[in-house]
């Protein structure tokens, strides 16, 4: 188990958690507690809203700026507001958020004026030259221009799409910069203009992401053929970005590292799916209609195939395992709704497993990973939020497919980070169920091997104990 960490209290929690005097996970755009309760998550002025530009220059300190952290739960995407309702939100108690302010007011307060045009132009340039080509849709001759041309053209009339483009490009630059420090540099990670090398792209990503979410929410009150395409493309970009919000660790009241499951990813993905479905009836001939018409593989419409119980056969032991002396856990997991949620989740995992073994192209596996969050049953999300061991083990099996597909930049490093937290949280009598996922982290080709051999083989147990120790040192919590 990881060593105890020194206790360190944080003052950066959201206003609701402070008011309730409970521990806050401090995630953006919404902490775990606010997501669980389906309420708005708002932060006051904290160090999270420090200047995007790392080098502090005269007149650019956020201590004297008027902006606030832009915070909204993704569930609000499903609650379209009228202009009047938006005004009422603005006058409610609590600090104003960036969503209540004009676009330029929020961003200008975070970026020094001389740099603003350069940053925006550079983000658009990198999106067209690098980011759009990194999506799995770029592998299709019929779809490869959807983001390079269609999305960019639409974005000039729809600010939420433009902000989503800026957000995902800033995230792309931050991820490549982070991994350049620990691995050989790639062509995409180098050659930042000298004037932009001090820009904090992680903070810039959060600013644009929250702007995109808020503006898209407002656009939902008036879905029409004029904005359905742009809403659909924004949903896809938000779905990709949500993967990088998977989870985090924080210190509990005793100073121990505590793992937060990827609830935010699953919740945000389901919100994006609902928006996409709402936009479909309004689509006319265009990028998204072409996408729906041509993207027949992998087939996500055939639920009888995706949720076929036979898919879960290699993972039967996970569904049937009963901890000794834990009758309450078994009773909870055996409730019909929960039992069905586990079975469907492992069937989805089994569908990905079968696809890999069948030699499906890598961009199809990538699409399956992104779509997993939209298809996983809602009761499973609640079980995962409760950190039931079976749910943690199930999500671990799903997340190792990110390792298999980590040639895609938005998956890079995510599986290792998640497995480190899950291994720390799962009780000792469930550790056997992590042998196969840990083996995949050691060598991604192990994903093609039969998980049952790892569950039952004591030699695999010894081998994965060593892997677990290596993981703990590589990704300390």
mmCIF file of N, CA and C in Angstrom, residues 196-283:
data_model
loop_
_atom_site.group_PDB
_atom_site.id
_atom_site.type_symbol
_atom_site.label_atom_id
_atom_site.label_comp_id
_atom_site.label_asym_id
_atom_site.label_seq_id
_atom_site.Cartn_x
_atom_site.Cartn_y
_atom_site.Cartn_z
ATOM 1 N N UNK A 196 4.927 32.361 -26.669
ATOM 2 C CA UNK A 196 3.858 31.604 -26.009
ATOM 3 C C UNK A 196 4.389 30.530 -25.065
ATOM 4 N N UNK A 197 5.701 30.467 -24.883
ATOM 5 C CA UNK A 197 6.265 29.397 -24.064
ATOM 6 C C UNK A 197 5.946 29.546 -22.584
ATOM 7 N N UNK A 198 5.539 30.734 -22.158
ATOM 8 C CA UNK A 198 5.196 30.915 -20.748
ATOM 9 C C UNK A 198 3.693 30.830 -20.504
ATOM 10 N N UNK A 199 2.918 30.503 -21.522
ATOM 11 C CA UNK A 199 1.467 30.381 -21.359
ATOM 12 C C UNK A 199 1.148 29.065 -20.653
ATOM 13 N N UNK A 200 0.285 29.124 -19.658
ATOM 14 C CA UNK A 200 -0.155 27.920 -18.956
ATOM 15 C C UNK A 200 -1.364 27.358 -19.704
ATOM 16 N N UNK A 201 -1.117 26.386 -20.554
ATOM 17 C CA UNK A 201 -2.191 25.859 -21.395
ATOM 18 C C UNK A 201 -3.194 25.031 -20.599
ATOM 19 N N UNK A 202 -2.796 24.498 -19.446
ATOM 20 C CA UNK A 202 -3.758 23.765 -18.615
ATOM 21 C C UNK A 202 -4.841 24.705 -18.098
ATOM 22 N N UNK A 203 -4.439 25.876 -17.601
ATOM 23 C CA UNK A 203 -5.429 26.848 -17.125
ATOM 24 C C UNK A 203 -6.249 27.401 -18.289
ATOM 25 N N UNK A 204 -5.584 27.636 -19.399
ATOM 26 C CA UNK A 204 -6.289 28.152 -20.569
ATOM 27 C C UNK A 204 -7.358 27.156 -21.027
ATOM 28 N N UNK A 205 -7.016 25.873 -20.982
ATOM 29 C CA UNK A 205 -7.990 24.829 -21.327
ATOM 30 C C UNK A 205 -9.228 24.913 -20.441
ATOM 31 N N UNK A 206 -9.019 25.057 -19.135
ATOM 32 C CA UNK A 206 -10.169 25.092 -18.219
ATOM 33 C C UNK A 206 -11.061 26.296 -18.492
ATOM 34 N N UNK A 207 -10.456 27.433 -18.797
ATOM 35 C CA UNK A 207 -11.241 28.640 -19.093
ATOM 36 C C UNK A 207 -12.138 28.406 -20.305
ATOM 37 N N UNK A 208 -11.540 27.937 -21.391
ATOM 38 C CA UNK A 208 -12.311 27.755 -22.616
ATOM 39 C C UNK A 208 -13.319 26.609 -22.488
ATOM 40 N N UNK A 209 -12.959 25.566 -21.745
ATOM 41 C CA UNK A 209 -13.883 24.445 -21.552
ATOM 42 C C UNK A 209 -15.155 24.902 -20.853
ATOM 43 N N UNK A 210 -14.998 25.649 -19.775
ATOM 44 C CA UNK A 210 -16.166 26.090 -19.027
ATOM 45 C C UNK A 210 -17.001 27.090 -19.823
ATOM 46 N N UNK A 211 -16.337 27.925 -20.612
ATOM 47 C CA UNK A 211 -17.081 28.828 -21.491
ATOM 48 C C UNK A 211 -17.905 28.035 -22.506
ATOM 49 N N UNK A 212 -17.295 27.013 -23.095
ATOM 50 C CA UNK A 212 -18.000 26.203 -24.094
ATOM 51 C C UNK A 212 -19.207 25.507 -23.483
ATOM 52 N N UNK A 213 -19.041 24.934 -22.288
ATOM 53 C CA UNK A 213 -20.145 24.234 -21.631
ATOM 54 C C UNK A 213 -21.293 25.191 -21.340
ATOM 55 N N UNK A 214 -20.973 26.358 -20.795
ATOM 56 C CA UNK A 214 -22.015 27.317 -20.459
ATOM 57 C C UNK A 214 -22.740 27.852 -21.681
ATOM 58 N N UNK A 215 -21.986 28.175 -22.724
ATOM 59 C CA UNK A 215 -22.610 28.722 -23.933
ATOM 60 C C UNK A 215 -23.431 27.662 -24.665
ATOM 61 N N UNK A 216 -22.965 26.419 -24.638
ATOM 62 C CA UNK A 216 -23.744 25.351 -25.261
ATOM 63 C C UNK A 216 -25.055 25.143 -24.508
ATOM 64 N N UNK A 217 -24.992 25.204 -23.200
ATOM 65 C CA UNK A 217 -26.211 25.059 -22.392
ATOM 66 C C UNK A 217 -27.249 26.108 -22.772
ATOM 67 N N UNK A 218 -26.799 27.334 -22.962
ATOM 68 C CA UNK A 218 -27.724 28.399 -23.345
ATOM 69 C C UNK A 218 -28.282 28.163 -24.749
ATOM 70 N N UNK A 219 -27.467 27.618 -25.645
ATOM 71 C CA UNK A 219 -27.923 27.374 -27.019
ATOM 72 C C UNK A 219 -28.992 26.292 -27.082
ATOM 73 N N UNK A 220 -29.052 25.439 -26.061
ATOM 74 C CA UNK A 220 -30.035 24.357 -26.058
ATOM 75 C C UNK A 220 -31.463 24.868 -25.985
ATOM 76 N N UNK A 221 -31.645 26.093 -25.534
ATOM 77 C CA UNK A 221 -32.999 26.639 -25.432
ATOM 78 C C UNK A 221 -33.558 26.997 -26.798
ATOM 79 N N UNK A 222 -32.726 26.942 -27.821
ATOM 80 C CA UNK A 222 -33.184 27.322 -29.165
ATOM 81 C C UNK A 222 -32.531 26.434 -30.221
ATOM 82 N N UNK A 223 -32.660 25.111 -30.060
ATOM 83 C CA UNK A 223 -32.101 24.204 -31.060
ATOM 84 C C UNK A 223 -32.876 24.347 -32.366
ATOM 85 N N UNK A 224 -32.144 24.426 -33.454
ATOM 86 C CA UNK A 224 -32.765 24.576 -34.768
ATOM 87 C C UNK A 224 -31.807 24.020 -35.817
ATOM 88 N N UNK A 225 -32.255 23.919 -37.063
ATOM 89 C CA UNK A 225 -31.327 23.481 -38.117
ATOM 90 C C UNK A 225 -30.112 24.389 -38.260
ATOM 91 N N UNK A 226 -30.214 25.623 -37.755
ATOM 92 C CA UNK A 226 -29.094 26.558 -37.879
ATOM 93 C C UNK A 226 -27.944 26.237 -36.925
ATOM 94 N N UNK A 227 -28.250 25.574 -35.791
ATOM 95 C CA UNK A 227 -27.176 25.307 -34.830
ATOM 96 C C UNK A 227 -27.019 23.827 -34.484
ATOM 97 N N UNK A 228 -27.831 22.944 -35.066
ATOM 98 C CA UNK A 228 -27.763 21.523 -34.714
ATOM 99 C C UNK A 228 -26.401 20.924 -35.054
ATOM 100 N N UNK A 229 -25.846 21.274 -36.211
ATOM 101 C CA UNK A 229 -24.531 20.755 -36.598
ATOM 102 C C UNK A 229 -23.452 21.189 -35.612
ATOM 103 N N UNK A 230 -23.450 22.458 -35.261
ATOM 104 C CA UNK A 230 -22.418 22.975 -34.359
ATOM 105 C C UNK A 230 -22.567 22.374 -32.966
ATOM 106 N N UNK A 231 -23.809 22.150 -32.508
ATOM 107 C CA UNK A 231 -24.013 21.502 -31.212
ATOM 108 C C UNK A 231 -23.491 20.069 -31.243
ATOM 109 N N UNK A 232 -23.747 19.355 -32.337
ATOM 110 C CA UNK A 232 -23.267 17.981 -32.447
ATOM 111 C C UNK A 232 -21.754 17.896 -32.426
ATOM 112 N N UNK A 233 -21.082 18.772 -33.164
ATOM 113 C CA UNK A 233 -19.616 18.746 -33.187
ATOM 114 C C UNK A 233 -19.033 19.169 -31.842
ATOM 115 N N UNK A 234 -19.699 20.107 -31.167
ATOM 116 C CA UNK A 234 -19.244 20.502 -29.831
ATOM 117 C C UNK A 234 -19.342 19.331 -28.870
ATOM 118 N N UNK A 235 -20.425 18.554 -28.963
ATOM 119 C CA UNK A 235 -20.593 17.386 -28.097
ATOM 120 C C UNK A 235 -19.456 16.388 -28.266
ATOM 121 N N UNK A 236 -19.052 16.165 -29.505
ATOM 122 C CA UNK A 236 -17.962 15.217 -29.751
ATOM 123 C C UNK A 236 -16.664 15.725 -29.122
ATOM 124 N N UNK A 237 -16.376 17.002 -29.275
ATOM 125 C CA UNK A 237 -15.161 17.569 -28.686
ATOM 126 C C UNK A 237 -15.204 17.491 -27.164
ATOM 127 N N UNK A 238 -16.356 17.788 -26.569
ATOM 128 C CA UNK A 238 -16.482 17.715 -25.113
ATOM 129 C C UNK A 238 -16.328 16.280 -24.627
ATOM 130 N N UNK A 239 -16.815 15.317 -25.403
ATOM 131 C CA UNK A 239 -16.682 13.912 -25.015
ATOM 132 C C UNK A 239 -15.218 13.494 -24.963
ATOM 133 N N UNK A 240 -14.440 13.940 -25.932
ATOM 134 C CA UNK A 240 -13.007 13.621 -25.931
ATOM 135 C C UNK A 240 -12.326 14.268 -24.730
ATOM 136 N N UNK A 241 -12.649 15.531 -24.478
ATOM 137 C CA UNK A 241 -12.012 16.229 -23.354
ATOM 138 C C UNK A 241 -12.404 15.634 -22.015
ATOM 139 N N UNK A 242 -13.620 15.093 -21.911
ATOM 140 C CA UNK A 242 -14.081 14.560 -20.630
ATOM 141 C C UNK A 242 -13.219 13.399 -20.163
ATOM 142 N N UNK A 243 -12.570 12.694 -21.093
ATOM 143 C CA UNK A 243 -11.702 11.579 -20.717
ATOM 144 C C UNK A 243 -10.541 12.063 -19.863
ATOM 145 N N UNK A 244 -10.077 13.265 -20.124
ATOM 146 C CA UNK A 244 -8.965 13.816 -19.348
ATOM 147 C C UNK A 244 -9.420 14.333 -17.987
ATOM 148 N N UNK A 245 -10.731 14.250 -17.695
ATOM 149 C CA UNK A 245 -11.247 14.620 -16.381
ATOM 150 C C UNK A 245 -11.516 13.376 -15.554
ATOM 151 N N UNK A 246 -10.905 12.255 -15.927
ATOM 152 C CA UNK A 246 -11.293 10.975 -15.354
ATOM 153 C C UNK A 246 -11.416 10.990 -13.838
ATOM 154 N N UNK A 247 -10.382 11.326 -13.127
ATOM 155 C CA UNK A 247 -10.463 11.248 -11.673
ATOM 156 C C UNK A 247 -9.341 12.053 -11.060
ATOM 157 N N UNK A 248 -9.188 11.894 -9.784
ATOM 158 C CA UNK A 248 -8.087 12.542 -9.093
ATOM 159 C C UNK A 248 -7.958 11.960 -7.701
ATOM 160 N N UNK A 249 -6.894 12.329 -7.018
ATOM 161 C CA UNK A 249 -6.725 11.931 -5.635
ATOM 162 C C UNK A 249 -6.551 13.177 -4.796
ATOM 163 N N UNK A 250 -6.982 13.084 -3.566
ATOM 164 C CA UNK A 250 -6.810 14.197 -2.648
ATOM 165 C C UNK A 250 -6.560 13.618 -1.264
ATOM 166 N N UNK A 251 -6.241 14.458 -0.328
ATOM 167 C CA UNK A 251 -5.963 14.002 1.025
ATOM 168 C C UNK A 251 -7.234 14.013 1.851
ATOM 169 N N UNK A 252 -7.461 12.920 2.585
ATOM 170 C CA UNK A 252 -8.618 12.902 3.471
ATOM 171 C C UNK A 252 -8.265 13.595 4.781
ATOM 172 N N UNK A 253 -9.180 13.542 5.749
ATOM 173 C CA UNK A 253 -8.975 14.275 6.996
ATOM 174 C C UNK A 253 -7.808 13.732 7.817
ATOM 175 N N UNK A 254 -7.368 12.509 7.518
ATOM 176 C CA UNK A 254 -6.241 11.930 8.240
ATOM 177 C C UNK A 254 -4.937 12.065 7.459
ATOM 178 N N UNK A 255 -4.984 12.768 6.350
ATOM 179 C CA UNK A 255 -3.776 12.976 5.569
ATOM 180 C C UNK A 255 -3.431 11.838 4.636
ATOM 181 N N UNK A 256 -4.376 10.906 4.402
ATOM 182 C CA UNK A 256 -4.141 9.794 3.496
ATOM 183 C C UNK A 256 -4.666 10.127 2.103
ATOM 184 N N UNK A 257 -3.961 9.634 1.103
ATOM 185 C CA UNK A 257 -4.433 9.840 -0.268
ATOM 186 C C UNK A 257 -5.732 9.074 -0.472
ATOM 187 N N UNK A 258 -6.708 9.720 -1.073
ATOM 188 C CA UNK A 258 -8.013 9.103 -1.313
ATOM 189 C C UNK A 258 -8.354 9.209 -2.795
ATOM 190 N N UNK A 259 -8.780 8.090 -3.372
ATOM 191 C CA UNK A 259 -9.067 8.021 -4.804
ATOM 192 C C UNK A 259 -10.498 8.463 -5.094
ATOM 193 N N UNK A 260 -10.658 9.276 -6.125
ATOM 194 C CA UNK A 260 -11.981 9.685 -6.596
ATOM 195 C C UNK A 260 -12.258 8.982 -7.914
ATOM 196 N N UNK A 261 -13.283 8.136 -7.983
ATOM 197 C CA UNK A 261 -13.592 7.433 -9.242
ATOM 198 C C UNK A 261 -13.972 8.409 -10.351
ATOM 199 N N UNK A 262 -13.960 7.947 -11.594
ATOM 200 C CA UNK A 262 -14.198 8.843 -12.742
ATOM 201 C C UNK A 262 -15.669 9.177 -12.967
ATOM 202 N N UNK A 263 -16.349 9.642 -11.938
ATOM 203 C CA UNK A 263 -17.764 9.987 -12.047
ATOM 204 C C UNK A 263 -17.957 11.170 -12.996
ATOM 205 N N UNK A 264 -17.057 12.136 -12.928
ATOM 206 C CA UNK A 264 -17.202 13.334 -13.752
ATOM 207 C C UNK A 264 -17.149 12.984 -15.241
ATOM 208 N N UNK A 265 -16.273 12.091 -15.602
ATOM 209 C CA UNK A 265 -16.181 11.634 -16.993
ATOM 210 C C UNK A 265 -17.498 11.013 -17.442
ATOM 211 N N UNK A 266 -18.029 10.080 -16.630
ATOM 212 C CA UNK A 266 -19.251 9.382 -17.014
ATOM 213 C C UNK A 266 -20.442 10.329 -17.067
ATOM 214 N N UNK A 267 -20.520 11.235 -16.102
ATOM 215 C CA UNK A 267 -21.643 12.171 -16.056
ATOM 216 C C UNK A 267 -21.595 13.145 -17.223
ATOM 217 N N UNK A 268 -20.417 13.682 -17.491
ATOM 218 C CA UNK A 268 -20.275 14.633 -18.587
ATOM 219 C C UNK A 268 -20.565 13.953 -19.926
ATOM 220 N N UNK A 269 -20.132 12.713 -20.074
ATOM 221 C CA UNK A 269 -20.368 11.991 -21.323
ATOM 222 C C UNK A 269 -21.856 11.776 -21.551
ATOM 223 N N UNK A 270 -22.583 11.443 -20.495
ATOM 224 C CA UNK A 270 -24.024 11.235 -20.641
ATOM 225 C C UNK A 270 -24.742 12.549 -20.936
ATOM 226 N N UNK A 271 -24.257 13.646 -20.371
ATOM 227 C CA UNK A 271 -24.818 14.947 -20.703
ATOM 228 C C UNK A 271 -24.594 15.288 -22.164
ATOM 229 N N UNK A 272 -23.382 15.000 -22.656
ATOM 230 C CA UNK A 272 -23.086 15.251 -24.068
ATOM 231 C C UNK A 272 -23.965 14.400 -24.977
ATOM 232 N N UNK A 273 -24.188 13.149 -24.561
ATOM 233 C CA UNK A 273 -25.036 12.264 -25.364
ATOM 234 C C UNK A 273 -26.458 12.816 -25.457
ATOM 235 N N UNK A 274 -26.982 13.318 -24.339
ATOM 236 C CA UNK A 274 -28.341 13.859 -24.338
ATOM 237 C C UNK A 274 -28.458 15.070 -25.259
ATOM 238 N N UNK A 275 -27.436 15.926 -25.245
ATOM 239 C CA UNK A 275 -27.439 17.094 -26.135
ATOM 240 C C UNK A 275 -27.386 16.641 -27.594
ATOM 241 N N UNK A 276 -26.536 15.669 -27.876
ATOM 242 C CA UNK A 276 -26.400 15.168 -29.249
ATOM 243 C C UNK A 276 -27.733 14.609 -29.744
ATOM 244 N N UNK A 277 -28.394 13.814 -28.893
ATOM 245 C CA UNK A 277 -29.684 13.225 -29.275
ATOM 246 C C UNK A 277 -30.723 14.314 -29.515
ATOM 247 N N UNK A 278 -30.682 15.363 -28.687
ATOM 248 C CA UNK A 278 -31.631 16.467 -28.860
ATOM 249 C C UNK A 278 -31.401 17.207 -30.170
ATOM 250 N N UNK A 279 -30.151 17.234 -30.630
ATOM 251 C CA UNK A 279 -29.829 17.972 -31.858
ATOM 252 C C UNK A 279 -30.155 17.191 -33.124
ATOM 253 N N UNK A 280 -30.152 15.863 -33.043
ATOM 254 C CA UNK A 280 -30.300 15.031 -34.246
ATOM 255 C C UNK A 280 -31.562 15.334 -35.056
ATOM 256 N N UNK A 281 -32.753 15.474 -34.429
ATOM 257 C CA UNK A 281 -33.951 15.735 -35.247
ATOM 258 C C UNK A 281 -33.885 17.033 -36.045
ATOM 259 N N UNK A 282 -33.004 17.940 -35.662
ATOM 260 C CA UNK A 282 -32.916 19.241 -36.330
ATOM 261 C C UNK A 282 -31.831 19.285 -37.404
ATOM 262 N N UNK A 283 -31.107 18.181 -37.568
ATOM 263 C CA UNK A 283 -29.991 18.182 -38.510
ATOM 264 C C UNK A 283 -30.472 18.303 -39.954
#
